[in-house]
Amino acid sequence: AQKITQTQPGMFVQEKEAVTLDCTYDTSDQSYGLFWYKQPSSGEMIFLIYQGSYDEQNATEGRYSLNFQKARKSANLVISASQLGDSAMYFCAMREGQDGNKLVFGAGTILRVKS
Amino acid sequence: DAGVIQSPRHEVTEMGQEVTLRCKPISGHNSLFWYRQTMMRGLELLIYFNNNVPIDDSGMPEDRFSAKMPNASFSTLKIQPSEPRDSAVYFCASKGASGGYNQPQHFGDGTRLSIL
């Protein structure tokens, strides 16, 4: 069964607007964590933001924020004031395993920012 | 600070040849991960080490693949013999122990492997 689902294969957003990238997850664990990574066309994987299952507030990092809805098992990434440099593939990942070290990745969403 | 360093960045070789991918994790990190990325299967964890010890190799596709971590600053992923279906981007990542579960994995730039 797929543990991380990113339903949007591709998204477009106008420069300076906000965009939400969807991520739903499936787990029976009480303690878990969700990560978002960015992969630009150059190929590297860049960590953006983390949300723990026990965190009471939604995580924020600069223009990135997480819309975490635990009951719905969703952890959507919100990028505010989009920039051309935000064009990339975005991956949602969930940590699992007894030591919390394993990451399971979703299929990714390609974001294109239009000028 | 130096990030995760992978070599080579690109490798093109013929089917049947041995391929060795190398990784130097971030200094002080105690967990190291090898991933494979393909269009069909996305990002897959192959194996990971804690304190140089392999913890989970359930993602290693078959016996042709092997990974070692002889010390805290070096790891290799070897494919022998290589096959065209092994063509992919291979990432190495490392993670520190301090800070607990919220510590992210830091990725290298990847090795783009093409088996002809």
XYZ file of C-alpha atoms in Angstrom:
231
model
C 0.000 0.000 0.000
C 1.259 3.424 -0.897
C 2.222 5.320 2.223
C 2.769 8.764 0.717
C 0.450 10.079 -1.966
C 1.074 13.189 -3.993
C -1.919 13.478 -6.275
C -0.709 16.385 -8.391
C 1.796 15.254 -11.029
C 2.287 18.853 -12.141
C 1.278 22.336 -11.080
C 1.556 25.813 -12.540
C 1.613 29.017 -10.500
C 2.003 32.623 -11.440
C 5.052 34.373 -10.079
C 4.393 36.107 -6.734
C 1.322 34.005 -6.020
C 1.000 31.283 -3.383
C 0.715 27.609 -4.254
C -0.221 24.506 -2.255
C 1.282 21.105 -3.011
C -0.730 18.208 -1.647
C 0.559 15.291 0.384
C -1.447 12.610 2.160
C 0.064 9.793 4.167
C -0.888 6.498 5.689
C 0.475 5.242 8.977
C -0.739 3.550 12.127
C 2.128 4.937 14.192
C 1.419 7.646 16.756
C 4.868 9.131 16.359
C 5.905 10.035 12.857
C 7.354 12.899 10.899
C 6.939 14.426 7.485
C 9.588 16.104 5.354
C 9.467 18.091 2.168
C 12.357 18.150 -0.287
C 12.934 20.185 -3.437
C 14.725 18.763 -6.471
C 15.580 21.384 -9.103
C 16.476 20.408 -12.637
C 20.135 20.228 -11.615
C 19.213 17.118 -9.638
C 20.209 17.737 -6.039
C 17.784 17.087 -3.182
C 17.258 20.056 -0.881
C 15.542 19.762 2.502
C 12.817 22.369 2.971
C 10.720 21.745 6.060
C 9.780 19.194 8.718
C 6.579 18.510 10.678
C 6.416 16.122 13.613
C 3.201 14.364 14.494
C 3.216 15.836 17.991
C 4.002 19.377 16.891
C 1.070 21.548 17.876
C 1.823 24.298 15.412
C 2.261 24.109 11.691
C 5.902 24.302 10.675
C 7.182 27.363 8.860
C 10.525 28.110 7.204
C 10.673 31.401 5.402
C 8.293 31.251 2.421
C 7.516 27.584 3.134
C 4.838 26.449 5.519
C 3.075 23.196 6.207
C -0.670 22.890 6.396
C -0.755 19.896 8.733
C -4.167 18.266 9.234
C -3.580 15.228 11.384
C -7.132 13.871 11.295
C -7.093 13.969 7.516
C -3.530 12.641 7.391
C -2.411 15.434 5.154
C 0.695 17.616 5.214
C 0.431 20.057 2.357
C 3.305 22.370 1.489
C 2.436 26.014 0.960
C 4.889 28.215 -0.916
C 4.099 31.899 -0.632
C 5.176 34.604 -3.069
C 6.391 32.123 -5.698
C 9.626 32.856 -7.487
C 10.940 31.554 -10.787
C 13.594 29.663 -8.834
C 10.870 27.648 -7.130
C 10.337 25.702 -10.355
C 11.357 22.177 -9.400
C 10.120 18.739 -8.368
C 8.850 18.596 -4.786
C 8.800 15.427 -2.736
C 6.907 14.654 0.435
C 8.461 11.976 2.647
C 7.544 10.240 5.886
C 9.973 8.768 8.349
C 9.328 5.259 9.535
C 11.127 2.346 11.073
C 11.975 1.561 14.647
C 14.770 4.085 14.766
C 12.866 6.634 12.693
C 15.612 6.688 10.125
C 13.868 5.370 7.033
C 12.227 7.830 4.688
C 9.449 6.806 2.325
C 9.003 9.241 -0.537
C 5.985 10.168 -2.587
C 6.079 10.288 -6.378
C 6.621 14.046 -6.402
C 4.929 17.084 -7.912
C 6.529 19.174 -10.646
C 5.963 22.869 -10.039
C 6.396 25.432 -12.781
C 6.365 29.109 -11.913
C 5.253 31.372 -14.751
C 6.472 34.936 -15.185
C 30.640 23.222 5.775
C 31.125 20.466 3.253
C 28.006 18.562 2.352
C 27.698 14.937 1.342
C 30.211 14.242 -1.406
C 29.544 11.623 -4.045
C 31.775 10.408 -6.832
C 31.706 10.056 -9.702
C 28.989 12.496 -10.776
C 28.440 10.572 -13.987
C 29.351 7.024 -14.951
C 28.816 5.363 -18.289
C 29.882 1.767 -18.614
C 29.089 -1.374 -20.503
C 26.872 -4.123 -19.287
C 28.737 -6.703 -17.235
C 31.277 -4.283 -15.835
C 31.725 -3.641 -12.134
C 30.573 -0.234 -10.940
C 31.624 1.379 -7.670
C 29.923 4.479 -6.334
C 31.509 6.406 -3.496
C 30.175 8.597 -0.735
C 31.671 10.776 1.965
C 29.034 11.764 4.538
C 28.950 15.014 6.446
C 31.477 14.947 9.250
C 29.862 13.960 12.530
C 26.826 12.333 10.958
C 26.297 8.762 12.127
C 23.658 7.528 9.665
C 24.226 6.988 5.964
C 21.702 6.088 3.301
C 21.872 4.922 -0.313
C 18.920 5.691 -2.595
C 18.140 4.979 -6.226
C 15.947 7.285 -8.319
C 14.269 6.194 -11.542
C 11.339 7.531 -13.506
C 9.397 4.312 -13.026
C 9.990 3.680 -9.341
C 10.826 7.113 -7.944
C 13.148 7.366 -4.957
C 13.861 4.052 -3.278
C 15.937 3.417 -0.190
C 18.445 0.673 -0.912
C 20.312 0.365 2.376
C 21.237 2.390 5.424
C 23.925 2.300 8.071
C 24.009 3.507 11.664
C 27.484 3.965 13.134
C 28.964 2.114 10.143
C 26.744 -0.938 10.700
C 24.194 -1.944 8.038
C 20.754 -1.751 9.619
C 18.327 -2.377 6.791
C 19.264 -3.667 3.345
C 15.774 -4.814 2.372
C 15.769 -2.360 -0.533
C 18.840 -3.825 -2.213
C 17.430 -5.241 -5.443
C 19.548 -8.383 -5.710
C 22.857 -9.981 -4.913
C 24.592 -8.001 -7.619
C 24.353 -5.003 -5.303
C 26.528 -4.627 -2.228
C 27.354 -1.738 0.097
C 30.054 -1.204 2.651
C 30.946 1.412 5.201
C 34.455 0.669 6.426
C 34.625 3.844 8.523
C 32.572 6.863 9.516
C 33.723 8.957 6.573
C 33.373 6.614 3.607
C 30.891 4.278 1.994
C 30.683 2.424 -1.306
C 27.857 0.947 -3.327
C 29.004 -1.704 -5.756
C 27.161 -3.325 -8.644
C 28.697 -6.446 -10.127
C 27.890 -7.360 -12.822
C 26.013 -4.269 -13.989
C 22.936 -4.456 -16.222
C 21.139 -1.811 -18.308
C 18.202 -1.817 -15.859
C 20.569 -0.525 -13.180
C 20.720 2.804 -15.005
C 19.490 5.429 -12.552
C 20.587 8.279 -10.339
C 22.070 6.999 -7.095
C 21.997 9.277 -4.092
C 23.862 9.071 -0.852
C 22.507 10.899 2.195
C 23.649 11.322 5.763
C 21.981 12.313 9.000
C 23.207 13.393 12.382
C 22.100 11.880 15.658
C 21.735 15.047 17.670
C 18.311 16.640 17.666
C 16.419 13.419 17.294
C 13.807 12.500 14.764
C 13.394 15.948 13.263
C 16.883 15.904 11.789
C 16.659 15.790 8.001
C 18.728 13.616 5.758
C 21.214 15.647 3.741
C 21.711 14.437 0.197
C 24.697 14.435 -2.071
C 24.410 15.583 -5.656
C 23.948 12.019 -6.892
C 25.708 9.787 -9.399
C 24.032 9.449 -12.755
C 24.742 5.889 -13.876
C 24.191 4.674 -17.415
C 24.761 1.041 -18.289
C 24.941 0.418 -22.021
